[in-house]
Coordinates of C-alpha atoms in Angstrom, one line a residue:
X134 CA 107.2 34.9 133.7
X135 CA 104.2 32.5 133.3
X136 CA 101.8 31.9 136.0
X137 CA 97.6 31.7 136.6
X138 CA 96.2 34.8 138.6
X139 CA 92.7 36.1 139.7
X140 CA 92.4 39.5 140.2
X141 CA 89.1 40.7 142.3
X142 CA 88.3 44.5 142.4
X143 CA 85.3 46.2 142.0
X144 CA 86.6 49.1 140.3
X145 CA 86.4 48.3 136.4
X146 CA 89.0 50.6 135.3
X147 CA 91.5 49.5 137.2
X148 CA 90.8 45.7 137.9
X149 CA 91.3 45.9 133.3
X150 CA 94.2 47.8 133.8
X151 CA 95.0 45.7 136.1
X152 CA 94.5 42.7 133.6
X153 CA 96.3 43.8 130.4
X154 CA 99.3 44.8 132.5
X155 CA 99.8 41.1 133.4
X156 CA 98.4 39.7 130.3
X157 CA 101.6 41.5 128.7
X158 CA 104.0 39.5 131.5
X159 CA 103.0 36.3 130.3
X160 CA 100.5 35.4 132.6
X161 CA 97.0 33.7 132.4
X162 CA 93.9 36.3 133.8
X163 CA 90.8 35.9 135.3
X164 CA 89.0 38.5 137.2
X165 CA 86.1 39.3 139.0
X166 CA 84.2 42.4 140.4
X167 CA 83.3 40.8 143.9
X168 CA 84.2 38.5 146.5
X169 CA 81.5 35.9 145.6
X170 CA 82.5 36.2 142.2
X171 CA 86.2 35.4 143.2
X172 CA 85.3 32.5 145.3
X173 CA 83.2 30.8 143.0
X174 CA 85.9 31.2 140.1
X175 CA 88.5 29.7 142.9
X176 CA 86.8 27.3 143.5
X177 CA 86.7 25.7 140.1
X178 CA 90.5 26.9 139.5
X179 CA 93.8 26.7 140.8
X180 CA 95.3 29.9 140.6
X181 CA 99.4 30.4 141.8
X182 CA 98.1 33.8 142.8
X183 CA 94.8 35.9 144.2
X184 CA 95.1 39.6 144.2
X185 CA 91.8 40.9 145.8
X186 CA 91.4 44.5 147.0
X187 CA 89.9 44.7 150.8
X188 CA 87.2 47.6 150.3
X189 CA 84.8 44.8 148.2
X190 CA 80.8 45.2 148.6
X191 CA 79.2 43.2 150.7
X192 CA 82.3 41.0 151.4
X193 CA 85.8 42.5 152.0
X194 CA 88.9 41.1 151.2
X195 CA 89.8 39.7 154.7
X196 CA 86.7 37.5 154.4
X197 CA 87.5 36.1 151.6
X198 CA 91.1 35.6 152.3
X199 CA 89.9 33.5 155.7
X200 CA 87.2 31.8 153.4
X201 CA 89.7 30.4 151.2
X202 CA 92.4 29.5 153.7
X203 CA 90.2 27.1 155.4
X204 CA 90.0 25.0 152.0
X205 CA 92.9 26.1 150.6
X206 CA 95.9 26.8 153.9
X207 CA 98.4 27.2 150.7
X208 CA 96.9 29.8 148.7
X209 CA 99.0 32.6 148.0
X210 CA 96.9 35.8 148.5
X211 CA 98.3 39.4 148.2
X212 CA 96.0 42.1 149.4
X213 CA 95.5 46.1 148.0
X214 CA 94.3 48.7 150.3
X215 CA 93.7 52.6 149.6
X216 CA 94.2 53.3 153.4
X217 CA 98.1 54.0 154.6
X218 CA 97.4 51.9 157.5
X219 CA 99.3 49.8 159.0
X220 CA 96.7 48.3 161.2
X221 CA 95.2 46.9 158.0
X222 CA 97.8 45.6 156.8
X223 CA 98.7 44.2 159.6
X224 CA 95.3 42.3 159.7
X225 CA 95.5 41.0 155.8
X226 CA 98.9 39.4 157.1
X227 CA 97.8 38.0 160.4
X228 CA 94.9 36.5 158.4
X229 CA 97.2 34.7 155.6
X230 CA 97.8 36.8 153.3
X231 CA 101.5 36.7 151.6
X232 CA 101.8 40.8 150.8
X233 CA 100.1 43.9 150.6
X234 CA 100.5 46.6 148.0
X235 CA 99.2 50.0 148.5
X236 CA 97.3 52.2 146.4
X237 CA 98.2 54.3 144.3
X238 CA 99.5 51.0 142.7
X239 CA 103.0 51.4 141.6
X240 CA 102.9 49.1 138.5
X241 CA 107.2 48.4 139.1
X242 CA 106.4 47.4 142.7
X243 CA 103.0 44.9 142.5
X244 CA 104.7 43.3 139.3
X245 CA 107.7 42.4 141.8
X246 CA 105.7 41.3 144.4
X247 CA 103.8 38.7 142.1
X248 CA 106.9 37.3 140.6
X249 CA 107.9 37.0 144.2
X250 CA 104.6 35.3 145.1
X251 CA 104.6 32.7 141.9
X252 CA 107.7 32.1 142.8
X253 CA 106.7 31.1 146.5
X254 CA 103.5 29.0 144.7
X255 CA 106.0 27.1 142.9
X256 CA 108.3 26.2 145.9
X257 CA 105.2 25.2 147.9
X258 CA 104.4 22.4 144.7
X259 CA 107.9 21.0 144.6
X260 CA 108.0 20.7 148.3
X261 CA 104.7 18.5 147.9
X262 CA 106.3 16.4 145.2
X263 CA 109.0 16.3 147.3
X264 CA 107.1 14.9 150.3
X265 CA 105.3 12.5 148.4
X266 CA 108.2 11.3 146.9
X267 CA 109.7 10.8 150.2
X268 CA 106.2 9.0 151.5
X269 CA 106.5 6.8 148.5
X270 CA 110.2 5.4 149.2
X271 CA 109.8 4.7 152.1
X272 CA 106.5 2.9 152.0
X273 CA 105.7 -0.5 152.2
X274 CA 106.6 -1.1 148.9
X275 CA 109.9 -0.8 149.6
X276 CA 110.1 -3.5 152.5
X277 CA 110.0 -6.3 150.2
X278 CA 108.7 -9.6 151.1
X279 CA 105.5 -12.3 150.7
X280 CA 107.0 -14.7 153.7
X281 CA 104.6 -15.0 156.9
X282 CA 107.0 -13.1 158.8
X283 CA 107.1 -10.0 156.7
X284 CA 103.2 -9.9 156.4
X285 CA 102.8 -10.0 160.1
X286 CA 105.3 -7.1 160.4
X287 CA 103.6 -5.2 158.4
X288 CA 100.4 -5.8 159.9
X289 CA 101.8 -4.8 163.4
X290 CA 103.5 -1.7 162.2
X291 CA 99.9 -0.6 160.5
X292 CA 98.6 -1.0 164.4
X293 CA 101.5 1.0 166.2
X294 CA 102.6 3.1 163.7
X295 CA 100.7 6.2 164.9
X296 CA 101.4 5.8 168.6
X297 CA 103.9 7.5 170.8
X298 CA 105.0 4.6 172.2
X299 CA 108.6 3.9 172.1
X300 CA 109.4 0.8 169.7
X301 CA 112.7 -1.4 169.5
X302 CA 113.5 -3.4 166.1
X303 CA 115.5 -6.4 167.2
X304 CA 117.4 -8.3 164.3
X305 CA 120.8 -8.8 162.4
X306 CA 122.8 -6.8 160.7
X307 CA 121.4 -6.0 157.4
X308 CA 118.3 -7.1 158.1
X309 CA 116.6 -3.5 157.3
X310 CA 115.6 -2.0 160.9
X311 CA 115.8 1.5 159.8
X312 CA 114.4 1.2 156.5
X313 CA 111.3 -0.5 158.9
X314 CA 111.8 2.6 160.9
X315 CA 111.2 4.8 158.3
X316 CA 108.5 3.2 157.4
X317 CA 107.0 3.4 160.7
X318 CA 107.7 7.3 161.0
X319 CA 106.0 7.9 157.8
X320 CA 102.7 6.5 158.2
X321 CA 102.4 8.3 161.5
X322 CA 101.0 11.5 161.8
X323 CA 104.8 12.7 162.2
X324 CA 105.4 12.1 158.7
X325 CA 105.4 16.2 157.6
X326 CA 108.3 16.3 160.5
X327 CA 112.2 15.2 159.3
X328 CA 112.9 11.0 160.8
X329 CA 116.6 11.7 162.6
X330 CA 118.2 8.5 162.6
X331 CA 121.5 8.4 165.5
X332 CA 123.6 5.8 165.1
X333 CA 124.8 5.2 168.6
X334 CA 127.6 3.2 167.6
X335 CA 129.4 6.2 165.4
X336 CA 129.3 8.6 168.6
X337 CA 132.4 8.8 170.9
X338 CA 131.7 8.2 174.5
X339 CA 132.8 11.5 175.8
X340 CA 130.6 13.8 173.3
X341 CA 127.6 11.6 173.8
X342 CA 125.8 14.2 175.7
X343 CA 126.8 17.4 173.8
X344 CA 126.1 15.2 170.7
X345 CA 122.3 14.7 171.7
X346 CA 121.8 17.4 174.3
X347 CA 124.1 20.2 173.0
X348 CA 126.3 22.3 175.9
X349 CA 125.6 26.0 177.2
X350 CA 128.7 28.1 176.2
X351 CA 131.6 27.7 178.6
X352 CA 130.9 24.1 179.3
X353 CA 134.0 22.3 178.3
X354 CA 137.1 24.0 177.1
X355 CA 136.4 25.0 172.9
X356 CA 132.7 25.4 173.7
X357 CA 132.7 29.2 172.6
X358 CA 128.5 29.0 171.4
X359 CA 125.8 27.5 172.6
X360 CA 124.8 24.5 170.8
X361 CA 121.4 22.7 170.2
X362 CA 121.8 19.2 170.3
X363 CA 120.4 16.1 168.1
X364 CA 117.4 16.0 170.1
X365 CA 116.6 19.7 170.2
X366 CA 116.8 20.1 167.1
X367 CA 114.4 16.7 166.4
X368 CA 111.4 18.5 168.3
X369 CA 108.3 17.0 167.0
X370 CA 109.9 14.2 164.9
X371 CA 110.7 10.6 165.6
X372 CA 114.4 9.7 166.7
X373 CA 115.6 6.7 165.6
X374 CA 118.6 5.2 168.0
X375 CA 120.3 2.5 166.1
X376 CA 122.3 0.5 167.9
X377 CA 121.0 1.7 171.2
X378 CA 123.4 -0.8 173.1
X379 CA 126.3 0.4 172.5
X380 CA 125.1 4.3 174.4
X381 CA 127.5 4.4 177.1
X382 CA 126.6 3.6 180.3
X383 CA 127.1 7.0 182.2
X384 CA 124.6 8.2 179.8
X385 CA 122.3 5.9 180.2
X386 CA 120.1 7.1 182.8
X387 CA 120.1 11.0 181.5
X388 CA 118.6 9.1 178.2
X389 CA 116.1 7.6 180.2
X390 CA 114.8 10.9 181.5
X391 CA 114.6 12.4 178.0
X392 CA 112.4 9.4 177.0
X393 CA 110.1 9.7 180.1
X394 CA 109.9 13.4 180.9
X395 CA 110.4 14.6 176.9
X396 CA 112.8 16.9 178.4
X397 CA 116.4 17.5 178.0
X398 CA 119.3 19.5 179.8
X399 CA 122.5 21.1 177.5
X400 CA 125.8 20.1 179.0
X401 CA 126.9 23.0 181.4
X402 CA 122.8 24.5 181.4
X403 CA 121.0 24.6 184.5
X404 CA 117.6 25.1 182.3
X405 CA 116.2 21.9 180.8
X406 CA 113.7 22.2 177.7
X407 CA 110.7 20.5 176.7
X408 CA 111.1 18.5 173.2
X409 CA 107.9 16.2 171.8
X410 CA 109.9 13.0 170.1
X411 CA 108.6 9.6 169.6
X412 CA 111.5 7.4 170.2
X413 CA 112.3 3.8 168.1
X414 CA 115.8 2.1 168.7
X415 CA 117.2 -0.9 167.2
X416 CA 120.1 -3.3 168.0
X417 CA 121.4 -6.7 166.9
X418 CA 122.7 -7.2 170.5
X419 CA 120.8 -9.4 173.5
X420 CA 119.9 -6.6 176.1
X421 CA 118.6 -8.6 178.2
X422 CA 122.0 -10.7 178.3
X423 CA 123.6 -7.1 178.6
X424 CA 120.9 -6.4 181.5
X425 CA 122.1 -9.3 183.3
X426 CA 126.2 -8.3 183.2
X427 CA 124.9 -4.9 184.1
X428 CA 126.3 -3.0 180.7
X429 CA 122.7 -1.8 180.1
X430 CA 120.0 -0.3 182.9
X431 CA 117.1 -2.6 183.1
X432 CA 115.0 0.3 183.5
X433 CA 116.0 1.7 180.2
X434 CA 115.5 -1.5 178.3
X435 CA 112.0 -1.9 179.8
X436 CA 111.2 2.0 178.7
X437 CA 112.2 1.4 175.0
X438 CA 111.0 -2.1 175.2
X439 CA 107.0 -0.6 175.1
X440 CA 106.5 -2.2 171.6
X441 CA 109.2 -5.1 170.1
X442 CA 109.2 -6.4 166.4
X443 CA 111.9 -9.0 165.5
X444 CA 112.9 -8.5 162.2
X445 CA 114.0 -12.0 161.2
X446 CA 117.1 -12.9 158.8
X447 CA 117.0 -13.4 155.5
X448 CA 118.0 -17.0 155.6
X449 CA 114.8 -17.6 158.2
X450 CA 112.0 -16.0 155.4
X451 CA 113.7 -17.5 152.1
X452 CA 110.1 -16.8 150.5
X453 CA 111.4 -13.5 150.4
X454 CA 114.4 -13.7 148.4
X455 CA 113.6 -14.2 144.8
X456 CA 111.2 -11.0 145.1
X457 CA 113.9 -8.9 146.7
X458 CA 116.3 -9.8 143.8
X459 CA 113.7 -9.0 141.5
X460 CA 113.0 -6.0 143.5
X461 CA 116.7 -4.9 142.9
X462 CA 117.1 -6.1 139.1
X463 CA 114.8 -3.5 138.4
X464 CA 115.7 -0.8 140.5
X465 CA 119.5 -1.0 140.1
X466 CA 119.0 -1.9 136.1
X467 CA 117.0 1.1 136.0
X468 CA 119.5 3.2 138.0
X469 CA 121.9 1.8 135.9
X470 CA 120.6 2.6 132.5
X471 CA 120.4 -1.0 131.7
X472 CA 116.9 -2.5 130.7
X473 CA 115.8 -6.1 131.3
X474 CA 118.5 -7.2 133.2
X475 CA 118.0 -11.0 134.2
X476 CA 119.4 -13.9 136.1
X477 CA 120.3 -16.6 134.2
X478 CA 119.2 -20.1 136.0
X479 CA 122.5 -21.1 137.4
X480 CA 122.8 -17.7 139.3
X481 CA 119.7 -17.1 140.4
X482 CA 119.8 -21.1 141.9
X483 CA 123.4 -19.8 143.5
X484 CA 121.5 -16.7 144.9
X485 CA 118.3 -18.7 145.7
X486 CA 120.3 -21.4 148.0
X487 CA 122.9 -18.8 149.5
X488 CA 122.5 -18.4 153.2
X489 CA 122.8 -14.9 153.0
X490 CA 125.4 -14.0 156.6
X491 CA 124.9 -10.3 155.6
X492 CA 120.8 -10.8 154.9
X493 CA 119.6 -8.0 152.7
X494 CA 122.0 -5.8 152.7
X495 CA 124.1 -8.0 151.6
X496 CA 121.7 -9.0 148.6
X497 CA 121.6 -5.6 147.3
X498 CA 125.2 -5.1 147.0
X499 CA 125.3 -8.1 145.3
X500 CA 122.5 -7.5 142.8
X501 CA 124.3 -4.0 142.3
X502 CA 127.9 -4.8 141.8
X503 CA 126.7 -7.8 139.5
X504 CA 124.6 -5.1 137.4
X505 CA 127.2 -3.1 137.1
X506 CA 129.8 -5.3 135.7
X507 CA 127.9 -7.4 133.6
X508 CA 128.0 -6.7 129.5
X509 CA 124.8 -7.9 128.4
X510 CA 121.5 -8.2 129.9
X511 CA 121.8 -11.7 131.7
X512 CA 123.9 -11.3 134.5
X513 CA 125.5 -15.3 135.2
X514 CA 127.5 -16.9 137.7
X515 CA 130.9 -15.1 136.4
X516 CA 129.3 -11.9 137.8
X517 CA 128.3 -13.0 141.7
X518 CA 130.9 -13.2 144.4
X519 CA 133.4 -16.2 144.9
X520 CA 131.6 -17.4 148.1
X521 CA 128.3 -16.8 146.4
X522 CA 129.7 -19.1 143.5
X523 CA 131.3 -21.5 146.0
X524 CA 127.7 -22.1 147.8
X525 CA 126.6 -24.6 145.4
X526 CA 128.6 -27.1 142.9
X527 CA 131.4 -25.4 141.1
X528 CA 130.8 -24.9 137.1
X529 CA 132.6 -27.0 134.8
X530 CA 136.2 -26.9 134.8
X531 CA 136.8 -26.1 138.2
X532 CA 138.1 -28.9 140.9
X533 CA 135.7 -31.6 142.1
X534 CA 135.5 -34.1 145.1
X535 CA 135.8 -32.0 148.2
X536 CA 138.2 -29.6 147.2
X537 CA 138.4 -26.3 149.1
X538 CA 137.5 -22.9 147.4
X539 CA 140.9 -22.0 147.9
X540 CA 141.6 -24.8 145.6
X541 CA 139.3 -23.7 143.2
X542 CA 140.4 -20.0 143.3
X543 CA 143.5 -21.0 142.4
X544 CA 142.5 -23.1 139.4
X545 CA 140.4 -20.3 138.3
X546 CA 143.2 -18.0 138.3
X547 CA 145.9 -20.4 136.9
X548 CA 143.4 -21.7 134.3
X549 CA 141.8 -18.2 133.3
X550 CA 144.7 -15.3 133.9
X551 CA 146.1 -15.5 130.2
X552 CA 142.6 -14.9 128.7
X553 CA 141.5 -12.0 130.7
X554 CA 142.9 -9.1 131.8
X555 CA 143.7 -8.2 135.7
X556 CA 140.2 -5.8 136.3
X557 CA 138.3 -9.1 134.0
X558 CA 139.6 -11.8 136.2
X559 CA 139.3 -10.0 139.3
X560 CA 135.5 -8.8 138.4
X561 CA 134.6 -12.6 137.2
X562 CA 136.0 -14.0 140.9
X563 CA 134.2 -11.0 142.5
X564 CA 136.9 -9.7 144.1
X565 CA 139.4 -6.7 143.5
X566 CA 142.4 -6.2 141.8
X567 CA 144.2 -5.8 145.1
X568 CA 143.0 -9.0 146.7
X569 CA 143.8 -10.6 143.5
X570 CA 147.3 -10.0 143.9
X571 CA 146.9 -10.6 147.3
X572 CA 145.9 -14.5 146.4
X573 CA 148.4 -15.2 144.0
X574 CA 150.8 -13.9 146.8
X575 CA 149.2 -16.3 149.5
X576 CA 148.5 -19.0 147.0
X577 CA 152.6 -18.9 145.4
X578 CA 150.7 -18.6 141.8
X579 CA 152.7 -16.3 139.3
X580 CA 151.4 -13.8 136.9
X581 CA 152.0 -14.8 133.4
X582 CA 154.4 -12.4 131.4

């Protein structure tokens, strides 16, 4: 076991013994004879561990547990008291400590409870890596883009981002509304607390509420339990609805109440409880169109409506696109084990002028698939989808003068299938093996023998 500790006790005798015993485990030692003495040595160090008796002069233990907590909340502290008293150990506990041990000190039993203790110290540093970790992917960073539109989003998120209002992210499929969410939830002062995204659309209309509500035992035929429900068990974290037009319409107005009051009410309860959520949705649907036919409550749309950002396509901000397939060479290349992975001018001129129907997500699966099945480092035409490569001018060889790219798959195919193999040709027309088949079927070609 390895592991820094300070050990404060003002008996000599026993704060060495005290010292050599962990020395021998493998640990790294510092002591001191006082409270003062221990503070001023924690303060210059980071020990995984304080062991302090609570008889000190002048300053007890207690104090100097507090005293450090306030700088320190994490520090792991583990108390030793001559007195069989609950009452004080009781107090070391309610005032932060992690243990107590009890003297006469049992070498066996403090030895466990340190191990225990590191072991707690080292959880509490990987779940800050952890939660940076998380802060940094889903930063700014991460929504790529240098176009007007992008800037100003960004700028507008940095206003609202620590608000309660409610805010709806309108925009096309693909276009990154909950990666923006994410965003959003993690520069806000909720950013310690889990982001829940609910995608509305995935739910089935009649377990909508016991979905996001839960249900009291005995509420529908197989509820045996009680059950917390999305929201529940979201308290104190942002929700993100995506695709908020498609919540049915009998649950509309019981939604509406959970956004207003912050209160909820399990299918088949009579109780309702009190949750603290702040609320984004998103959808790529006109609710005010769906106000209008009366599919969506107007006074729903007008409560989630506090704070809007349009999240353009990709087509509409093509400033952005070169960075974002830069953005994805490197991440996917990386990912991939492959170093320097480039465009070579023809594709990136393909991707460049594509219109882009699925926006980014679209672009990343294409960067990702083409990474993956190139062989060398410069990914070409050969590697990017049909309709990518049928955006611009075929390449050489392949039919001219208004010619469909129907025609020029089949070409392809009838000019290519004897040099390559099925998975080859199918890769280099970006499509799979089964719709390969499925063209020559539909477009009468033969496979050579």
């Amino acid at each position: 076991m390895s592991g820094t500790l300070l050990i404060v006790e003002d008996e000599e005798t026993l704060r060495e013994s005290l010292g050599r015993l962990f020395a021998k485990e493998g640990y790294s030692v510092s002591t001191a004879g006082s409270a003062e003495k221990g503070l001023e040595l924690a303060e210059g160090n980071d020990f995984d561990v304080i062991i302090s008796d609570i008889i000190l002069p002048r300053m007890d233990g207690i104090e100097m547990l507090v005293r450090l907590k306030e700088e320190r909340p994490e520090q792991i502290f583990v108390v030793i008291t001559a007195y069989a008293s609950l009452d004080t150990a009781i107090k070391a506990l309610r005032a932060g400590a992690y243990d107590y041990i009890m003297k006469p000190i049992i070498h066996e039993e403090i030895k466990q409870v340190v191990r225990n203790a590191v072991r707690q110290r080292e959880l509490q540093r990987q779940n800050l890596l952890l939660r940076r970790q998380v802060k940094d992917h889903w930063g700014f960073d991460n929504v790529v883009g240098e176009s007007e539109a992008m800037k100003a989003i960004q700028a507008e998120v940095e206003k609202i981002a620590d608000s309660r209002s409610a805010v709806l992210l309108l925009g096309e499929t693909g276009t990154g509304k909950e990666l923006l969410a994410r965003v959003i939830h993690n520069r806000s002062s909720r950013r310690d607390m889990p982001f829940v995204p609910i995608h509305c659309s995935a739910i089935p209309e009649n377990l909508f509420e016991s979905e996001l509500f839960g249900h009291a035992r005995g509420a529908f035929t197989g509820a045996v339990a009680n059950k917390k429900g999305l929201l529940e068990e979201a308290d104190g974290s942002t929700v993100f609805l995506d695709e908020i037009g498609d919540v049915p319409a009998s649950f509309q107005v019981k939604l509406l109440r959970a956004i207003e009051e912050q209160e909820i009410r399990p299918l088949g309860s009579t109780k309702a409880r009190k949750v603290d959520l702040r609320f984004i949705t998103a959808t790529n649907s006109n609710l005010k169109e769906a106000v209008k036919q009366g599919r969506f409550r107007e006074d729903l749309y007008y409560r989630i409506n506090v704070i809007t950002i349009n999240v353009p396509p990709l087509r509409e901000r093509r400033d952005d696109i070169s960075m974002l397939l830069e953005h994805y060479l490197r991440k996917y290349s990386s990912e991939a084990g492959k170093r320097g992975c480039e465009l070579s001018p023809e594709a990136r001129s393909l991707l460049v002028n594509y219109r882009w129907p699925g926006n980014v997500r679209e672009l990343q699966n294409v960067v990702e698939r083409a990474v993956l099945i190139s062989e060398g480092p410069v990914i070409g035409p050969e590697h990017l989808p049909a309709d990518i490569r049928g955006s611009e001018t075929p390449p050489e060889g392949a039919l001219q003068g208004g010619h469909s790219i129907e025609d020029y798959t089949r070409s392809f195919i009838v000019k290519n299938q004897a040099l390559y193999n099925e998975q080859e040709l199918a890769a280099r027309l970006g499509i799979t093996r089964k719709t390969l088949w499925q063209k020559r079927k539909k477009l009468g070609i033969k496979r050579p023998s």
